[in-house]
Amino acid sequence: MLDVPQTCKIRTVTDLRKLISEPPAMMRRRLQPRIDDHCMTVIRSASVCVVGFADQAGFAFINLRATPVITVEADRVDLVWPAGLELPAALARGEMLIGSLYFIMPGIGFALRANGRSTAQQGEDGAARLAFQADAFFLHCSRAKVRAKFWEPRAGAPRSGEAGASVLSDAALAFVSRSPYLLLLTQDPAGKTELSPRGDPDGFVLALDPGTLLIPERPGNKVACTLTNILAHEAVTVAFLIPGSPTVLIVDGRCWLTTEPSLLERVAVQGKAPKLGMVLHVGEYRFQHSSALVEAGLWSNETHLRESDIPSFSKMLAEHMNGRGVLGKATTLVVDAVVKHDLKHLY
């Protein structure tokens, strides 16, 4: 395994905030403990829900067109567990498992994220259900999907392979070299999870060697939950996706943050190198067939929503944070200006 220099390792939140300034104070309100009308709109419009579990218990991809959400109320979301997919061992034993949800609407860049905890239940029809109790709901911007050109399916089915440990196989490395989008699951010191997307041109994650990957960190909302989580808890799980493919590559490992120029220059886009990157040391990896991604019509133009079908992200986020009164309307103008600026300055 490559011995990456740690002279430029970020070790504290103070060091991190020298590179990424504190977010605006109003961003603290992005986390809401209960489902509002806008959360409901996203959940009812979504075609796929991604479930990420703590303690390297993996990912599940649920086709909401085939099995719509059962319960959506207050802080509760109940989902049908995919037939043929084994429950994580902790859930099968009747235990609670901390995790996060990520709702994807077809053709719409922004998404809804939720953090909380899950238990497994049995429905009247005998099918397993996932009962999710949320601590927080929040809307996430579209920049990762825009950078990745997420709605454009890539030609040719990627070759999968067997599971492995420590180093990625040729098939796994080839998958990483084609992937423009990933979901990164991290945990804070209390064990609560965050499921956050990253996206860029195909193959944006650089394999420094078969056991070491470099994930560039592009400009974001400055909240930096994923990054602060990594400073406290290095264990991560990453799901690599290729638009149009039902195959997902899952990598468990340990991550740390670097500002090493010689590495970051290698992942520059449009002549701009990121300020920092995440160095991921591979622990284990596996390929996962997730037919829900294709069967839900995620990359079919016929199923894609039009932007006019739902309120704008700016309106949703502003009212999610500050309600529909005068403050919410004023916040919409601010958020709209920020969103337009961010989409013009992706790097």
Short mmCIF file of C-alpha atoms in Angstrom, two decimals:
data_model
loop_
_atom_site.label_atom_id
_atom_site.label_comp_id
_atom_site.label_asym_id
_atom_site.label_seq_id
_atom_site.Cartn_x
_atom_site.Cartn_y
_atom_site.Cartn_z
CA MET A 1 0.00 0.00 0.00
CA LEU A 2 1.25 3.48 -0.90
CA ASP A 3 2.73 5.43 2.00
CA VAL A 4 1.01 8.78 1.44
CA PRO A 5 2.88 11.69 3.10
CA GLN A 6 1.02 12.93 6.17
CA THR A 7 2.90 16.21 6.50
CA CYS A 8 -0.19 17.94 5.07
CA LYS A 9 -2.73 15.95 7.06
CA ILE A 10 -5.61 17.93 8.56
CA ARG A 11 -5.91 16.87 12.18
CA THR A 12 -8.32 19.31 13.82
CA VAL A 13 -11.51 21.20 13.06
CA THR A 14 -9.54 24.42 13.56
CA ASP A 15 -7.19 23.40 10.74
CA LEU A 16 -10.17 22.46 8.58
CA ARG A 17 -11.87 25.81 9.14
CA LYS A 18 -8.75 27.62 7.90
CA LEU A 19 -9.61 26.13 4.50
CA ILE A 20 -13.41 26.06 4.70
CA SER A 21 -14.93 28.99 6.53
CA GLU A 22 -17.89 28.62 8.87
CA PRO A 23 -21.25 28.46 7.05
CA PRO A 24 -23.83 31.25 7.37
CA ALA A 25 -25.66 31.11 10.69
CA MET A 26 -28.98 30.37 9.01
CA MET A 27 -27.59 27.04 7.76
CA ARG A 28 -27.91 25.73 11.30
CA ARG A 29 -31.65 25.65 10.67
CA ARG A 30 -31.33 23.31 7.72
CA LEU A 31 -31.79 20.37 10.11
CA GLN A 32 -35.41 19.92 11.07
CA PRO A 33 -36.65 17.15 13.38
CA ARG A 34 -39.99 16.58 11.67
CA ILE A 35 -41.31 16.06 8.15
CA ASP A 36 -42.74 19.22 6.61
CA ASP A 37 -44.70 19.65 3.37
CA HIS A 38 -41.53 19.97 1.32
CA CYS A 39 -40.01 16.81 2.78
CA MET A 40 -43.28 15.09 1.96
CA THR A 41 -43.12 16.34 -1.63
CA VAL A 42 -39.63 14.90 -2.13
CA ILE A 43 -40.49 11.57 -0.51
CA ARG A 44 -43.65 11.16 -2.59
CA SER A 45 -41.83 12.22 -5.78
CA ALA A 46 -38.74 10.06 -5.25
CA SER A 47 -38.20 6.89 -7.25
CA VAL A 48 -35.25 5.56 -5.23
CA CYS A 49 -34.36 5.65 -1.55
CA VAL A 50 -30.79 4.80 -0.61
CA VAL A 51 -30.33 3.46 2.92
CA GLY A 52 -26.87 3.58 4.46
CA PHE A 53 -26.16 1.78 7.73
CA ALA A 54 -23.51 2.44 10.37
CA ASP A 55 -20.79 -0.01 11.38
CA GLN A 56 -20.13 -1.07 7.79
CA ALA A 57 -23.53 -2.78 7.59
CA GLY A 58 -23.83 -1.66 3.98
CA PHE A 59 -26.29 -0.01 1.63
CA ALA A 60 -29.74 -0.84 0.33
CA PHE A 61 -31.32 0.70 -2.77
CA ILE A 62 -35.12 0.67 -2.67
CA ASN A 63 -37.36 1.07 -5.73
CA LEU A 64 -40.12 3.37 -4.51
CA ARG A 65 -42.06 3.05 -7.75
CA ALA A 66 -42.56 -0.66 -7.08
CA THR A 67 -42.99 -0.35 -3.31
CA PRO A 68 -43.99 3.19 -2.30
CA VAL A 69 -43.20 4.48 1.17
CA ILE A 70 -45.66 2.97 3.66
CA THR A 71 -45.61 5.58 6.42
CA VAL A 72 -44.57 9.24 6.29
CA GLU A 73 -45.50 11.18 9.40
CA ALA A 74 -43.84 13.37 12.03
CA ASP A 75 -40.34 11.83 12.33
CA ARG A 76 -41.22 8.37 10.97
CA VAL A 77 -40.60 6.82 7.55
CA ASP A 78 -41.44 3.15 6.94
CA LEU A 79 -40.21 1.34 3.82
CA VAL A 80 -40.66 -2.12 2.32
CA TRP A 81 -37.37 -4.00 2.51
CA PRO A 82 -36.26 -5.25 -0.95
CA ALA A 83 -37.15 -8.88 -1.61
CA GLY A 84 -34.07 -11.03 -2.03
CA LEU A 85 -31.79 -8.62 -0.15
CA GLU A 86 -30.56 -9.91 3.18
CA LEU A 87 -31.25 -7.74 6.19
CA PRO A 88 -28.19 -6.47 8.05
CA ALA A 89 -27.42 -8.90 10.86
CA ALA A 90 -28.23 -6.39 13.63
CA LEU A 91 -31.71 -5.73 12.21
CA ALA A 92 -32.35 -9.44 11.73
CA ARG A 93 -31.60 -9.94 15.44
CA GLY A 94 -34.19 -7.33 16.33
CA GLU A 95 -31.66 -4.65 17.22
CA MET A 96 -31.64 -0.99 16.27
CA LEU A 97 -29.16 0.22 13.66
CA ILE A 98 -28.10 3.81 13.15
CA GLY A 99 -28.23 5.01 9.56
CA SER A 100 -29.26 7.58 6.96
CA LEU A 101 -31.71 7.86 4.07
CA TYR A 102 -31.17 9.60 0.72
CA PHE A 103 -34.25 10.18 -1.47
CA ILE A 104 -33.59 10.64 -5.20
CA MET A 105 -36.22 12.19 -7.48
CA PRO A 106 -35.93 11.15 -11.16
CA GLY A 107 -34.46 13.96 -13.22
CA ILE A 108 -34.23 16.39 -10.28
CA GLY A 109 -30.79 17.25 -8.93
CA PHE A 110 -31.50 18.10 -5.33
CA ALA A 111 -32.46 15.46 -2.79
CA LEU A 112 -33.71 14.86 0.74
CA ARG A 113 -31.43 13.42 3.39
CA ALA A 114 -32.47 12.04 6.77
CA ASN A 115 -30.40 10.81 9.69
CA GLY A 116 -31.72 8.52 12.41
CA ARG A 117 -32.08 4.88 13.35
CA SER A 118 -33.81 1.82 11.96
CA THR A 119 -35.48 -1.35 13.14
CA ALA A 120 -36.92 -4.20 11.11
CA GLN A 121 -40.58 -5.20 11.34
CA GLN A 122 -42.78 -7.76 9.64
CA GLY A 123 -45.81 -6.55 7.72
CA GLU A 124 -49.17 -8.28 7.57
CA ASP A 125 -48.14 -9.76 4.22
CA GLY A 126 -45.04 -11.29 5.81
CA ALA A 127 -42.65 -8.96 4.00
CA ALA A 128 -39.91 -7.24 6.00
CA ARG A 129 -40.24 -3.53 6.60
CA LEU A 130 -37.70 -0.94 7.59
CA ALA A 131 -39.00 1.40 10.29
CA PHE A 132 -36.90 4.57 10.31
CA GLN A 133 -37.05 7.05 13.19
CA ALA A 134 -35.43 10.33 12.16
CA ASP A 135 -33.42 12.78 14.19
CA ALA A 136 -33.15 15.27 11.34
CA PHE A 137 -34.37 15.92 7.80
CA PHE A 138 -32.65 18.29 5.39
CA LEU A 139 -32.63 19.19 1.72
CA HIS A 140 -29.39 18.79 -0.23
CA CYS A 141 -28.35 20.80 -3.29
CA SER A 142 -27.79 19.46 -6.80
CA ARG A 143 -24.12 20.29 -7.34
CA ALA A 144 -22.82 16.71 -7.05
CA LYS A 145 -25.30 15.45 -9.66
CA VAL A 146 -24.62 18.41 -11.96
CA ARG A 147 -20.86 17.87 -11.80
CA ALA A 148 -21.35 14.14 -12.45
CA LYS A 149 -23.88 14.58 -15.29
CA PHE A 150 -25.82 12.07 -13.22
CA TRP A 151 -28.84 11.83 -15.51
CA GLU A 152 -26.79 10.73 -18.52
CA PRO A 153 -26.48 6.90 -18.56
CA ARG A 154 -23.05 5.65 -19.55
CA ALA A 155 -22.72 3.17 -22.39
CA GLY A 156 -21.63 -0.41 -21.79
CA ALA A 157 -22.28 -2.48 -18.69
CA PRO A 158 -19.27 -2.44 -16.33
CA ARG A 159 -17.76 -5.76 -15.38
CA SER A 160 -18.25 -6.73 -11.76
CA GLY A 161 -16.23 -9.18 -9.73
CA GLU A 162 -15.75 -10.90 -6.43
CA ALA A 163 -15.40 -9.35 -3.00
CA GLY A 164 -11.97 -8.76 -1.53
CA ALA A 165 -9.90 -7.11 1.17
CA SER A 166 -7.04 -4.60 1.44
CA VAL A 167 -6.54 -4.00 -2.28
CA LEU A 168 -9.03 -3.50 -5.11
CA SER A 169 -9.14 -6.02 -7.94
CA ASP A 170 -8.69 -4.98 -11.55
CA ALA A 171 -12.48 -5.07 -11.97
CA ALA A 172 -12.98 -2.82 -8.93
CA LEU A 173 -10.31 -0.38 -10.10
CA ALA A 174 -11.92 -0.28 -13.55
CA PHE A 175 -15.27 0.50 -11.92
CA VAL A 176 -13.77 3.38 -9.94
CA SER A 177 -12.15 4.71 -13.12
CA ARG A 178 -15.59 4.99 -14.74
CA SER A 179 -17.67 6.19 -11.81
CA PRO A 180 -18.73 9.87 -11.73
CA TYR A 181 -20.76 9.67 -8.52
CA LEU A 182 -20.52 8.23 -5.05
CA LEU A 183 -22.29 8.23 -1.71
CA LEU A 184 -20.10 8.54 1.37
CA LEU A 185 -21.32 7.32 4.77
CA THR A 186 -19.55 8.71 7.84
CA GLN A 187 -20.21 8.87 11.59
CA ASP A 188 -19.83 11.62 14.17
CA PRO A 189 -18.36 11.05 17.66
CA ALA A 190 -21.80 10.03 18.96
CA GLY A 191 -22.15 7.43 16.21
CA LYS A 192 -24.79 9.31 14.18
CA THR A 193 -24.39 8.96 10.43
CA GLU A 194 -24.27 11.29 7.45
CA LEU A 195 -24.85 10.06 3.89
CA SER A 196 -23.38 12.59 1.49
CA PRO A 197 -22.89 12.55 -2.30
CA ARG A 198 -19.83 13.48 -4.30
CA GLY A 199 -19.77 13.88 -8.08
CA ASP A 200 -17.42 14.95 -10.85
CA PRO A 201 -16.40 13.83 -14.35
CA ASP A 202 -16.05 10.06 -14.84
CA GLY A 203 -13.18 8.58 -12.86
CA PHE A 204 -12.80 11.60 -10.58
CA VAL A 205 -11.63 9.40 -7.70
CA LEU A 206 -7.93 8.72 -8.21
CA ALA A 207 -6.44 5.32 -7.40
CA LEU A 208 -3.05 6.12 -5.90
CA ASP A 209 -2.49 2.37 -5.75
CA PRO A 210 -4.85 -0.66 -5.53
CA GLY A 211 -5.37 -0.08 -1.81
CA THR A 212 -5.49 3.73 -1.66
CA LEU A 213 -7.99 6.13 -3.22
CA LEU A 214 -8.06 9.93 -3.30
CA ILE A 215 -11.51 11.57 -3.25
CA PRO A 216 -11.35 15.29 -4.10
CA GLU A 217 -13.43 17.73 -2.05
CA ARG A 218 -15.08 20.41 -4.18
CA PRO A 219 -16.78 23.63 -2.97
CA GLY A 220 -19.93 22.88 -0.96
CA ASN A 221 -22.26 24.43 1.57
CA LYS A 222 -19.41 24.88 4.11
CA VAL A 223 -21.22 22.86 6.77
CA ALA A 224 -18.61 20.12 6.17
CA CYS A 225 -20.32 17.43 8.25
CA THR A 226 -18.62 14.63 6.33
CA LEU A 227 -15.19 16.17 6.83
CA THR A 228 -15.61 16.87 10.53
CA ASN A 229 -16.94 13.33 10.97
CA ILE A 230 -13.79 11.92 9.36
CA LEU A 231 -11.63 13.92 11.77
CA ALA A 232 -13.42 12.23 14.66
CA HIS A 233 -14.16 8.79 13.24
CA GLU A 234 -12.04 7.54 10.32
CA ALA A 235 -14.18 4.52 9.38
CA VAL A 236 -16.22 5.17 6.22
CA THR A 237 -18.28 3.27 3.67
CA VAL A 238 -18.41 4.43 0.05
CA ALA A 239 -20.87 3.38 -2.67
CA PHE A 240 -19.61 4.03 -6.22
CA LEU A 241 -22.31 4.33 -8.91
CA ILE A 242 -22.23 4.46 -12.70
CA PRO A 243 -25.38 6.05 -14.21
CA GLY A 244 -27.40 3.50 -16.12
CA SER A 245 -25.91 0.50 -14.32
CA PRO A 246 -27.51 -1.68 -11.61
CA THR A 247 -24.06 -2.56 -10.27
CA VAL A 248 -22.68 -0.68 -7.27
CA LEU A 249 -19.19 -0.98 -5.80
CA ILE A 250 -19.12 -0.78 -1.99
CA VAL A 251 -15.82 0.02 -0.28
CA ASP A 252 -15.30 -0.02 3.49
CA GLY A 253 -12.17 1.61 4.80
CA ARG A 254 -10.53 4.35 6.81
CA CYS A 255 -10.21 7.93 5.66
CA TRP A 256 -8.13 11.01 6.49
CA LEU A 257 -7.89 14.51 5.06
CA THR A 258 -4.94 15.91 3.14
CA THR A 259 -3.86 19.21 1.57
CA GLU A 260 -0.81 17.67 -0.17
CA PRO A 261 -0.43 19.77 -3.38
CA SER A 262 1.27 17.01 -5.38
CA LEU A 263 -1.80 14.82 -4.88
CA LEU A 264 -4.50 17.45 -5.30
CA GLU A 265 -3.04 18.75 -8.55
CA ARG A 266 -3.70 15.30 -10.03
CA VAL A 267 -7.47 15.69 -9.53
CA ALA A 268 -7.80 19.24 -10.85
CA VAL A 269 -10.86 20.02 -13.00
CA GLN A 270 -11.05 23.02 -15.32
CA GLY A 271 -7.55 23.90 -14.12
CA LYS A 272 -8.68 24.13 -10.49
CA ALA A 273 -7.24 21.79 -7.88
CA PRO A 274 -9.33 21.20 -4.74
CA LYS A 275 -8.20 22.67 -1.43
CA LEU A 276 -8.27 19.26 0.18
CA GLY A 277 -8.96 15.61 -0.48
CA MET A 278 -9.92 12.46 1.37
CA VAL A 279 -7.37 9.65 1.36
CA LEU A 280 -9.24 6.34 1.62
CA HIS A 281 -7.37 3.20 2.66
CA VAL A 282 -9.34 0.18 1.48
CA GLY A 283 -10.39 -2.32 4.11
CA GLU A 284 -12.89 -4.46 2.20
CA TYR A 285 -14.87 -4.14 -1.02
CA ARG A 286 -17.73 -5.92 -2.74
CA PHE A 287 -19.92 -5.55 -5.80
CA GLN A 288 -23.64 -5.27 -5.17
CA HIS A 289 -26.36 -5.83 -7.76
CA SER A 290 -29.00 -3.16 -7.10
CA SER A 291 -31.63 -3.57 -9.80
CA ALA A 292 -33.78 -0.89 -8.11
CA LEU A 293 -31.59 1.79 -9.65
CA VAL A 294 -32.62 0.79 -13.18
CA GLU A 295 -36.06 -0.68 -12.53
CA ALA A 296 -37.18 2.55 -10.86
CA GLY A 297 -36.51 4.35 -14.13
CA LEU A 298 -33.88 6.56 -12.56
CA TRP A 299 -32.17 7.10 -15.92
CA SER A 300 -35.23 6.90 -18.16
CA ASN A 301 -36.35 10.21 -19.64
CA GLU A 302 -39.93 8.99 -19.61
CA THR A 303 -39.99 8.92 -15.81
CA HIS A 304 -38.12 12.17 -15.21
CA LEU A 305 -39.96 14.97 -13.47
CA ARG A 306 -39.99 18.45 -14.93
CA GLU A 307 -38.64 21.25 -12.78
CA SER A 308 -42.11 22.83 -12.90
CA ASP A 309 -43.62 19.70 -11.29
CA ILE A 310 -42.31 20.65 -7.85
CA PRO A 311 -41.30 23.86 -6.04
CA SER A 312 -37.77 25.12 -6.62
CA PHE A 313 -34.94 24.06 -4.36
CA SER A 314 -34.51 27.65 -3.20
CA LYS A 315 -38.14 27.90 -2.11
CA MET A 316 -38.13 24.48 -0.47
CA LEU A 317 -34.91 25.05 1.47
CA ALA A 318 -35.84 28.57 2.59
CA GLU A 319 -39.27 27.49 3.85
CA HIS A 320 -37.83 24.30 5.34
CA MET A 321 -35.55 26.51 7.45
CA ASN A 322 -37.77 29.52 8.15
CA GLY A 323 -41.38 28.68 7.33
CA ARG A 324 -43.79 30.27 4.84
CA GLY A 325 -44.08 33.68 6.51
CA VAL A 326 -42.21 36.90 5.80
CA LEU A 327 -38.89 35.43 6.98
CA GLY A 328 -39.28 32.41 4.72
CA LYS A 329 -40.01 34.61 1.69
CA ALA A 330 -37.01 36.83 2.43
CA THR A 331 -34.79 33.77 2.88
CA THR A 332 -35.95 32.42 -0.50
CA LEU A 333 -34.42 35.44 -2.25
CA VAL A 334 -31.10 34.95 -0.46
CA VAL A 335 -30.99 31.20 -1.06
CA ASP A 336 -31.94 31.62 -4.72
CA ALA A 337 -29.03 34.01 -5.30
CA VAL A 338 -26.60 31.64 -3.56
CA VAL A 339 -27.85 28.60 -5.52
CA LYS A 340 -27.51 30.40 -8.87
CA HIS A 341 -23.99 31.52 -7.96
CA ASP A 342 -22.96 28.02 -6.86
CA LEU A 343 -24.21 26.37 -10.05
CA LYS A 344 -22.19 28.85 -12.11
CA HIS A 345 -19.07 28.23 -10.00
CA LEU A 346 -18.96 24.48 -9.54
CA TYR A 347 -15.19 24.47 -9.06
#
